[in-house]
PDB file of C-alpha atoms and ligand atoms in Angstrom:
ATOM      1  CA  UNK A 219     -24.894  26.692  -2.441  1.00 96.00           C
ATOM      2  CA  UNK A 220     -22.754  24.601  -3.818  1.00 98.00           C
ATOM      3  CA  UNK A 221     -18.297  24.225  -3.459  1.00 98.00           C
ATOM      4  CA  UNK A 222     -16.269  24.215  -5.938  1.00 98.00           C
ATOM      5  CA  UNK A 223     -14.582  20.761  -6.167  1.00 98.00           C
ATOM      6  CA  UNK A 224     -10.412  20.228  -7.169  1.00 98.00           C
ATOM      7  CA  UNK A 225     -10.640  18.773 -10.235  1.00 98.00           C
ATOM      8  CA  UNK A 226      -8.290  16.373  -9.480  1.00 96.00           C
ATOM      9  CA  UNK A 227     -11.000  15.298  -7.096  1.00 97.00           C
ATOM     10  CA  UNK A 228     -13.816  15.554  -9.877  1.00 97.00           C
ATOM     11  CA  UNK A 229     -14.587  11.161 -10.082  1.00 97.00           C
ATOM     12  CA  UNK A 230     -15.425  11.613  -6.891  1.00 97.00           C
ATOM     13  CA  UNK A 231     -18.741  12.524  -7.472  1.00 97.00           C
ATOM     14  CA  UNK A 232     -19.428   9.685 -10.013  1.00 98.00           C
ATOM     15  CA  UNK A 233     -19.946   7.359  -6.334  1.00 98.00           C
ATOM     16  CA  UNK A 234     -21.066   5.161  -5.001  1.00 98.00           C
ATOM     17  CA  UNK A 235     -20.400   2.997  -7.396  1.00 97.00           C
ATOM     18  CA  UNK A 236     -20.460  -0.521  -7.980  1.00 98.00           C
ATOM     19  CA  UNK A 237     -17.468  -2.077  -7.301  1.00 98.00           C
ATOM     20  CA  UNK A 238     -16.409  -5.633  -8.415  1.00 98.00           C
ATOM     21  CA  UNK A 239     -13.449  -8.245  -8.476  1.00 98.00           C
ATOM     22  CA  UNK A 240     -11.383  -8.617 -11.063  1.00 98.00           C
ATOM     23  CA  UNK A 241      -9.777 -12.114 -11.467  1.00 98.00           C
ATOM     24  CA  UNK A 242      -7.049 -12.267 -14.139  1.00 98.00           C
ATOM     25  CA  UNK A 243      -3.987 -14.758 -14.651  1.00 96.00           C
ATOM     26  CA  UNK A 244      -1.258 -14.821 -16.949  1.00 90.00           C
ATOM     27  CA  UNK A 245       0.698 -16.559 -19.265  1.00 89.00           C
ATOM     28  CA  UNK A 246       1.033 -19.228 -16.213  1.00 86.00           C
ATOM     29  CA  UNK A 247      -1.204 -20.936 -13.520  1.00 84.00           C
ATOM     30  CA  UNK A 248      -1.336 -17.511 -11.315  1.00 89.00           C
ATOM     31  CA  UNK A 249      -4.794 -15.703 -10.619  1.00 96.00           C
ATOM     32  CA  UNK A 250      -5.244 -12.596  -9.030  1.00 98.00           C
ATOM     33  CA  UNK A 251      -7.893 -10.248  -7.938  1.00 98.00           C
ATOM     34  CA  UNK A 252      -7.745  -6.703  -8.195  1.00 98.00           C
ATOM     35  CA  UNK A 253     -10.787  -4.345  -6.233  1.00 98.00           C
ATOM     36  CA  UNK A 254     -12.475  -2.044  -9.598  1.00 98.00           C
ATOM     37  CA  UNK A 255     -15.017   0.696  -9.244  1.00 98.00           C
ATOM     38  CA  UNK A 256     -13.994   2.620 -12.667  1.00 98.00           C
ATOM     39  CA  UNK A 257     -16.110  -0.119 -14.634  1.00 98.00           C
ATOM     40  CA  UNK A 258     -19.165   0.768 -16.519  1.00 98.00           C
ATOM     41  CA  UNK A 259     -21.268  -0.836 -19.447  1.00 98.00           C
ATOM     42  CA  UNK A 260     -20.026   0.671 -23.008  1.00 98.00           C
ATOM     43  CA  UNK A 261     -23.306  -1.559 -25.542  1.00 98.00           C
ATOM     44  CA  UNK A 262     -25.465  -3.415 -25.253  1.00 98.00           C
ATOM     45  CA  UNK A 263     -25.310  -4.922 -28.496  1.00 98.00           C
ATOM     46  CA  UNK A 264     -22.653  -6.613 -28.823  1.00 98.00           C
ATOM     47  CA  UNK A 265     -22.533  -6.985 -24.857  1.00 98.00           C
ATOM     48  CA  UNK A 266     -19.617  -4.162 -24.197  1.00 98.00           C
ATOM     49  CA  UNK A 267     -18.087  -3.080 -21.075  1.00 98.00           C
ATOM     50  CA  UNK A 268     -14.767  -1.472 -20.421  1.00 98.00           C
ATOM     51  CA  UNK A 269     -12.420  -1.211 -17.080  1.00 98.00           C
ATOM     52  CA  UNK A 270      -9.738   1.133 -15.860  1.00 98.00           C
ATOM     53  CA  UNK A 271      -6.945   0.629 -14.475  1.00 98.00           C
ATOM     54  CA  UNK A 272      -4.394   2.170 -12.468  1.00 97.00           C
ATOM     55  CA  UNK A 273       0.158   1.411 -15.242  1.00 97.00           C
ATOM     56  CA  UNK A 274       1.784   0.981 -11.845  1.00 97.00           C
ATOM     57  CA  UNK A 275      -1.240  -2.008 -10.414  1.00 97.00           C
ATOM     58  CA  UNK A 276      -0.065  -5.951 -11.444  1.00 98.00           C
ATOM     59  CA  UNK A 277      -3.256  -7.193 -13.115  1.00 98.00           C
ATOM     60  CA  UNK A 278      -3.448  -5.339 -16.249  1.00 98.00           C
ATOM     61  CA  UNK A 279       0.016  -6.893 -17.084  1.00 97.00           C
ATOM     62  CA  UNK A 280      -2.131  -9.989 -16.657  1.00 97.00           C
ATOM     63  CA  UNK A 281      -4.639  -9.083 -18.817  1.00 98.00           C
ATOM     64  CA  UNK A 282      -2.622  -7.822 -21.514  1.00 97.00           C
ATOM     65  CA  UNK A 283      -0.675 -11.423 -21.582  1.00 96.00           C
ATOM     66  CA  UNK A 284      -4.056 -12.856 -22.600  1.00 96.00           C
ATOM     67  CA  UNK A 285      -7.177 -10.666 -23.088  1.00 98.00           C
ATOM     68  CA  UNK A 286      -9.110 -12.253 -20.699  1.00 98.00           C
ATOM     69  CA  UNK A 287     -10.560 -11.002 -17.170  1.00 98.00           C
ATOM     70  CA  UNK A 288     -14.078 -11.917 -15.088  1.00 98.00           C
ATOM     71  CA  UNK A 289     -15.928 -10.078 -13.460  1.00 99.00           C
ATOM     72  CA  UNK A 290     -17.466 -10.542 -10.749  1.00 98.00           C
ATOM     73  CA  UNK A 291     -19.914  -9.486  -8.273  1.00 98.00           C
ATOM     74  CA  UNK A 292     -19.196  -8.956  -4.697  1.00 98.00           C
ATOM     75  CA  UNK A 293     -22.244  -8.238  -1.573  1.00 98.00           C
ATOM     76  CA  UNK A 294     -21.567  -6.376   1.620  1.00 98.00           C
ATOM     77  CA  UNK A 295     -20.652 -10.037   2.811  1.00 98.00           C
ATOM     78  CA  UNK A 296     -17.266  -9.691   1.097  1.00 98.00           C
ATOM     79  CA  UNK A 297     -16.667  -5.586   2.345  1.00 98.00           C
ATOM     80  CA  UNK A 298     -13.207  -7.260   4.215  1.00 98.00           C
ATOM     81  CA  UNK A 299     -11.820  -9.320   1.505  1.00 98.00           C
ATOM     82  CA  UNK A 300     -13.401  -6.408  -1.639  1.00 98.00           C
ATOM     83  CA  UNK A 301     -10.999  -3.630   1.412  1.00 98.00           C
ATOM     84  CA  UNK A 302      -7.578  -6.395   0.890  1.00 98.00           C
ATOM     85  CA  UNK A 303      -8.281  -6.842  -2.975  1.00 98.00           C
ATOM     86  CA  UNK A 304      -7.808  -3.136  -3.423  1.00 98.00           C
ATOM     87  CA  UNK A 305      -5.115  -2.556  -1.156  1.00 98.00           C
ATOM     88  CA  UNK A 306      -2.214  -5.143  -2.032  1.00 98.00           C
ATOM     89  CA  UNK A 307      -0.274  -6.557  -5.113  1.00 98.00           C
ATOM     90  CA  UNK A 308      -0.803  -9.109  -6.199  1.00 97.00           C
ATOM     91  CA  UNK A 309       3.012  -8.576  -7.470  1.00 96.00           C
ATOM     92  CA  UNK A 310       3.944  -9.294  -4.048  1.00 96.00           C
ATOM     93  CA  UNK A 311       1.714 -11.521  -2.420  1.00 96.00           C
ATOM     94  CA  UNK A 312      -1.053 -14.108  -4.136  1.00 96.00           C
ATOM     95  CA  UNK A 313      -4.299 -12.062  -2.786  1.00 97.00           C
ATOM     96  CA  UNK A 314      -6.555 -15.499  -3.978  1.00 95.00           C
ATOM     97  CA  UNK A 315      -4.861 -17.477  -0.538  1.00 95.00           C
ATOM     98  CA  UNK A 316      -4.703 -15.112   1.756  1.00 97.00           C
ATOM     99  CA  UNK A 317      -8.597 -13.665   1.286  1.00 97.00           C
ATOM    100  CA  UNK A 318      -9.396 -17.596   0.604  1.00 95.00           C
ATOM    101  CA  UNK A 319     -11.955 -17.263  -2.275  1.00 96.00           C
ATOM    102  CA  UNK A 320     -12.835 -19.983  -4.596  1.00 97.00           C
ATOM    103  CA  UNK A 321     -12.075 -20.423  -7.860  1.00 97.00           C
ATOM    104  CA  UNK A 322     -14.638 -22.331 -10.223  1.00 98.00           C
ATOM    105  CA  UNK A 323     -13.299 -22.393 -13.856  1.00 98.00           C
ATOM    106  CA  UNK A 324     -15.509 -20.672 -16.506  1.00 98.00           C
ATOM    107  CA  UNK A 325     -17.000 -21.706 -19.685  1.00 98.00           C
ATOM    108  CA  UNK A 326     -15.687 -19.083 -22.451  1.00 98.00           C
ATOM    109  CA  UNK A 327     -12.317 -17.010 -20.695  1.00 98.00           C
ATOM    110  CA  UNK A 328      -9.394 -18.861 -18.874  1.00 97.00           C
ATOM    111  CA  UNK A 329      -9.676 -17.232 -16.226  1.00 98.00           C
ATOM    112  CA  UNK A 330     -11.706 -18.133 -13.317  1.00 98.00           C
ATOM    113  CA  UNK A 331     -14.556 -17.010 -11.775  1.00 98.00           C
ATOM    114  CA  UNK A 332     -15.128 -16.274  -7.755  1.00 98.00           C
ATOM    115  CA  UNK A 333     -17.340 -18.419  -6.317  1.00 98.00           C
ATOM    116  CA  UNK A 334     -18.492 -15.980  -3.108  1.00 98.00           C
ATOM    117  CA  UNK A 335     -19.527 -13.172  -5.522  1.00 98.00           C
ATOM    118  CA  UNK A 336     -22.939 -12.726  -6.644  1.00 98.00           C
ATOM    119  CA  UNK A 337     -22.633 -13.139 -10.563  1.00 98.00           C
ATOM    120  CA  UNK A 338     -19.719 -13.017 -12.807  1.00 98.00           C
ATOM    121  CA  UNK A 339     -18.994 -11.353 -16.784  1.00 98.00           C
ATOM    122  CA  UNK A 340     -16.818 -13.286 -18.788  1.00 98.00           C
ATOM    123  CA  UNK A 341     -14.648 -11.300 -20.968  1.00 98.00           C
ATOM    124  CA  UNK A 342     -12.193 -10.457 -24.049  1.00 98.00           C
ATOM    125  CA  UNK A 343     -10.934  -7.020 -24.781  1.00 98.00           C
ATOM    126  CA  UNK A 344     -11.498  -6.157 -27.321  1.00 98.00           C
ATOM    127  CA  UNK A 345      -9.616  -2.372 -27.217  1.00 98.00           C
ATOM    128  CA  UNK A 346      -7.236  -1.293 -24.662  1.00 98.00           C
ATOM    129  CA  UNK A 347      -6.411   2.521 -24.571  1.00 98.00           C
ATOM    130  CA  UNK A 348      -3.152   3.835 -22.156  1.00 98.00           C
ATOM    131  CA  UNK A 349      -4.989   7.342 -20.817  1.00 97.00           C
ATOM    132  CA  UNK A 350      -2.703   9.329 -18.382  1.00 96.00           C
ATOM    133  CA  UNK A 351      -2.075   6.988 -15.460  1.00 97.00           C
ATOM    134  CA  UNK A 352      -4.765   4.343 -16.126  1.00 98.00           C
ATOM    135  CA  UNK A 353      -5.326   1.424 -19.129  1.00 98.00           C
ATOM    136  CA  UNK A 354      -9.097   1.485 -20.497  1.00 98.00           C
ATOM    137  CA  UNK A 355     -10.121  -2.149 -21.473  1.00 98.00           C
ATOM    138  CA  UNK A 356     -12.862  -2.225 -23.874  1.00 98.00           C
ATOM    139  CA  UNK A 357     -13.853  -5.518 -23.939  1.00 98.00           C
ATOM    140  CA  UNK A 358     -16.489  -8.175 -25.099  1.00 98.00           C
ATOM    141  CA  UNK A 359     -18.645 -10.511 -22.286  1.00 99.00           C
ATOM    142  CA  UNK A 360     -18.864 -13.859 -23.452  1.00 98.00           C
ATOM    143  CA  UNK A 361     -21.089 -15.234 -21.153  1.00 98.00           C
ATOM    144  CA  UNK A 362     -23.153 -13.547 -17.728  1.00 98.00           C
ATOM    145  CA  UNK A 363     -23.721 -15.147 -14.364  1.00 98.00           C
ATOM    146  CA  UNK A 364     -26.283 -14.064 -11.714  1.00 98.00           C
ATOM    147  CA  UNK A 365     -27.383 -16.456  -8.522  1.00 98.00           C
ATOM    148  CA  UNK A 366     -31.081 -16.074  -8.830  1.00 98.00           C
ATOM    149  CA  UNK A 367     -31.946 -15.809  -5.555  1.00 98.00           C
ATOM    150  CA  UNK A 368     -30.693 -12.700  -5.474  1.00 98.00           C
ATOM    151  CA  UNK A 369     -31.543 -11.393  -9.026  1.00 98.00           C
ATOM    152  CA  UNK A 370     -35.257 -10.687  -9.776  1.00 98.00           C
ATOM    153  CA  UNK A 371     -36.918  -9.423 -12.958  1.00 96.00           C
ATOM    154  CA  UNK A 372     -33.568  -8.357 -14.311  1.00 97.00           C
ATOM    155  CA  UNK A 373     -32.690  -6.254 -10.666  1.00 98.00           C
ATOM    156  CA  UNK A 374     -30.147  -6.864  -8.029  1.00 98.00           C
ATOM    157  CA  UNK A 375     -32.455  -7.350  -5.065  1.00 98.00           C
ATOM    158  CA  UNK A 376     -32.253  -5.223  -1.834  1.00 98.00           C
ATOM    159  CA  UNK A 377     -31.509  -8.407  -0.070  1.00 98.00           C
ATOM    160  CA  UNK A 378     -28.126  -8.780  -2.682  1.00 98.00           C
ATOM    161  CA  UNK A 379     -26.475  -5.967  -0.983  1.00 98.00           C
ATOM    162  CA  UNK A 380     -24.500  -5.461  -3.909  1.00 98.00           C
ATOM    163  CA  UNK A 381     -21.529  -3.099  -2.611  1.00 98.00           C
ATOM    164  CA  UNK A 382     -20.371   0.730  -3.717  1.00 98.00           C
ATOM    165  CA  UNK A 383     -17.501   2.212  -3.083  1.00 98.00           C
ATOM    166  CA  UNK A 384     -18.005   5.822  -2.074  1.00 97.00           C
ATOM    167  CA  UNK A 385     -14.482   6.642  -1.233  1.00 96.00           C
ATOM    168  CA  UNK A 386     -11.856   5.794   0.587  1.00 96.00           C
ATOM    169  CA  UNK A 387     -12.661   3.119   3.177  1.00 97.00           C
ATOM    170  CA  UNK A 388     -16.463   3.900   2.860  1.00 98.00           C
ATOM    171  CA  UNK A 389     -18.602   1.960   1.012  1.00 98.00           C
ATOM    172  CA  UNK A 390     -22.573   1.745   0.709  1.00 98.00           C
ATOM    173  CA  UNK A 391     -25.390  -0.735  -0.299  1.00 98.00           C
ATOM    174  CA  UNK A 392     -28.538   0.225  -2.437  1.00 96.00           C
ATOM    175  CA  UNK A 393     -32.035   0.028  -1.340  1.00 96.00           C
ATOM    176  CA  UNK A 394     -34.208   0.297  -4.456  1.00 97.00           C
ATOM    177  CA  UNK A 395     -36.901   2.848  -5.314  1.00 96.00           C
ATOM    178  CA  UNK A 396     -39.927   2.867  -7.754  1.00 93.00           C
ATOM    179  CA  UNK A 397     -41.550   5.891  -9.424  1.00 94.00           C
ATOM    180  CA  UNK A 398     -45.046   5.464  -8.620  1.00 92.00           C
ATOM    181  CA  UNK A 399     -46.023   7.099 -12.133  1.00 89.00           C
TER     182      UNK A 399
HETATM  183  C1  FMN B 684     -13.238  -0.163  -4.046  1.00 78.19           C
HETATM  184  C2  FMN B 684     -11.880   0.034  -4.182  1.00 78.19           C
HETATM  185  C3  FMN B 684     -12.098   0.194  -5.967  1.00 78.19           C
HETATM  186  C4  FMN B 684     -11.073   0.571  -6.366  1.00 78.19           C
HETATM  187  N1  FMN B 684     -10.992   0.707  -7.711  1.00 78.19           N
HETATM  188  C5  FMN B 684      -9.621   0.774  -8.713  1.00 78.19           C
HETATM  189  C6  FMN B 684     -10.044   1.254  -9.660  1.00 78.19           C
HETATM  190  O1  FMN B 684     -11.347   0.992 -10.540  1.00 78.19           O
HETATM  191  N2  FMN B 684      -9.384   1.090 -10.640  1.00 78.19           N
HETATM  192  C7  FMN B 684      -7.757   0.638 -10.614  1.00 78.19           C
HETATM  193  O2  FMN B 684      -6.830   0.539 -10.976  1.00 78.19           O
HETATM  194  N3  FMN B 684      -7.293   0.329  -8.832  1.00 78.19           N
HETATM  195  C8  FMN B 684      -8.828   0.449  -8.655  1.00 78.19           C
HETATM  196  N4  FMN B 684      -8.180   0.637  -7.078  1.00 78.19           N
HETATM  197  C9  FMN B 684      -6.552  -0.040  -6.445  1.00 78.19           C
HETATM  198  C10 FMN B 684      -6.494  -1.870  -6.932  1.00 78.19           C
HETATM  199  O3  FMN B 684      -7.243  -2.363  -6.660  1.00 78.19           O
HETATM  200  C11 FMN B 684      -4.951  -1.612  -6.353  1.00 78.19           C
HETATM  201  O4  FMN B 684      -4.209  -0.282  -7.066  1.00 78.19           O
HETATM  202  C12 FMN B 684      -5.314  -2.709  -6.162  1.00 78.19           C
HETATM  203  O5  FMN B 684      -4.019  -3.391  -5.120  1.00 78.19           O
HETATM  204  C13 FMN B 684      -4.206  -3.487  -7.103  1.00 78.19           C
HETATM  205  O6  FMN B 684      -3.814  -4.780  -7.465  1.00 78.19           O
HETATM  206  P1  FMN B 684      -2.565  -5.397  -8.253  1.00 78.19           P
HETATM  207  O7  FMN B 684      -1.604  -4.578  -7.875  1.00 78.19           O
HETATM  208  O8  FMN B 684      -2.808  -6.525  -7.235  1.00 78.19           O
HETATM  209  O9  FMN B 684      -3.102  -5.594  -9.666  1.00 78.19           O
HETATM  210  C14 FMN B 684     -10.074  -0.119  -5.989  1.00 78.19           C
HETATM  211  C15 FMN B 684      -9.434   0.225  -4.318  1.00 78.19           C
HETATM  212  C16 FMN B 684     -10.555  -0.008  -3.525  1.00 78.19           C
HETATM  213  C17 FMN B 684     -10.074  -0.423  -2.563  1.00 78.19           C
END
């Protein structure tokens, strides 16, 4: 028996999904970090992804200034930081300091990556589309890095404990299964 879901909640059927930490930096020196689970690959050649950011947030104002951001992939070890980066705004607090995250210079963009994360995509915005309360950024990936201990044969291992967001304060981690045929 299926139950009907309110349309405003229908996106929840597409969770759990990976949550990432987006780093952005405006024209000033301040770097901000926010949690984002509305992220998807769009094309592999060229390598393009999309992220959907709330208009009331701070991060999109920084991305609009420079057209650059980094996507940082956290493990479950960063659960607390992911939660705080997703409930506090960089317009009010320096989340990088608060969360004690270490930043490392990127190679292709002027926005750093987060040392503690499992991997990073360095991205440059190609298109920006406003949809309802969100802004969809379509961006080309200029460089991709992954921790070789945890990314093997093109797959994040179980030990990586890549963090997935279910809803609210509930998260999960994936478990690999193989098709036998
Ligand atoms: C697990 C998680 C995932 C989130 N995913 C998104 C998202 O995909 N897009 C978005 O706009 N906000 C998302 N948020 C909410 C933002 O992270 C939150 O509004 C944050 O305070 C914005 O920070 P900023 O104002 O510094 O940009 C998420 C929050 C959490 C906890």
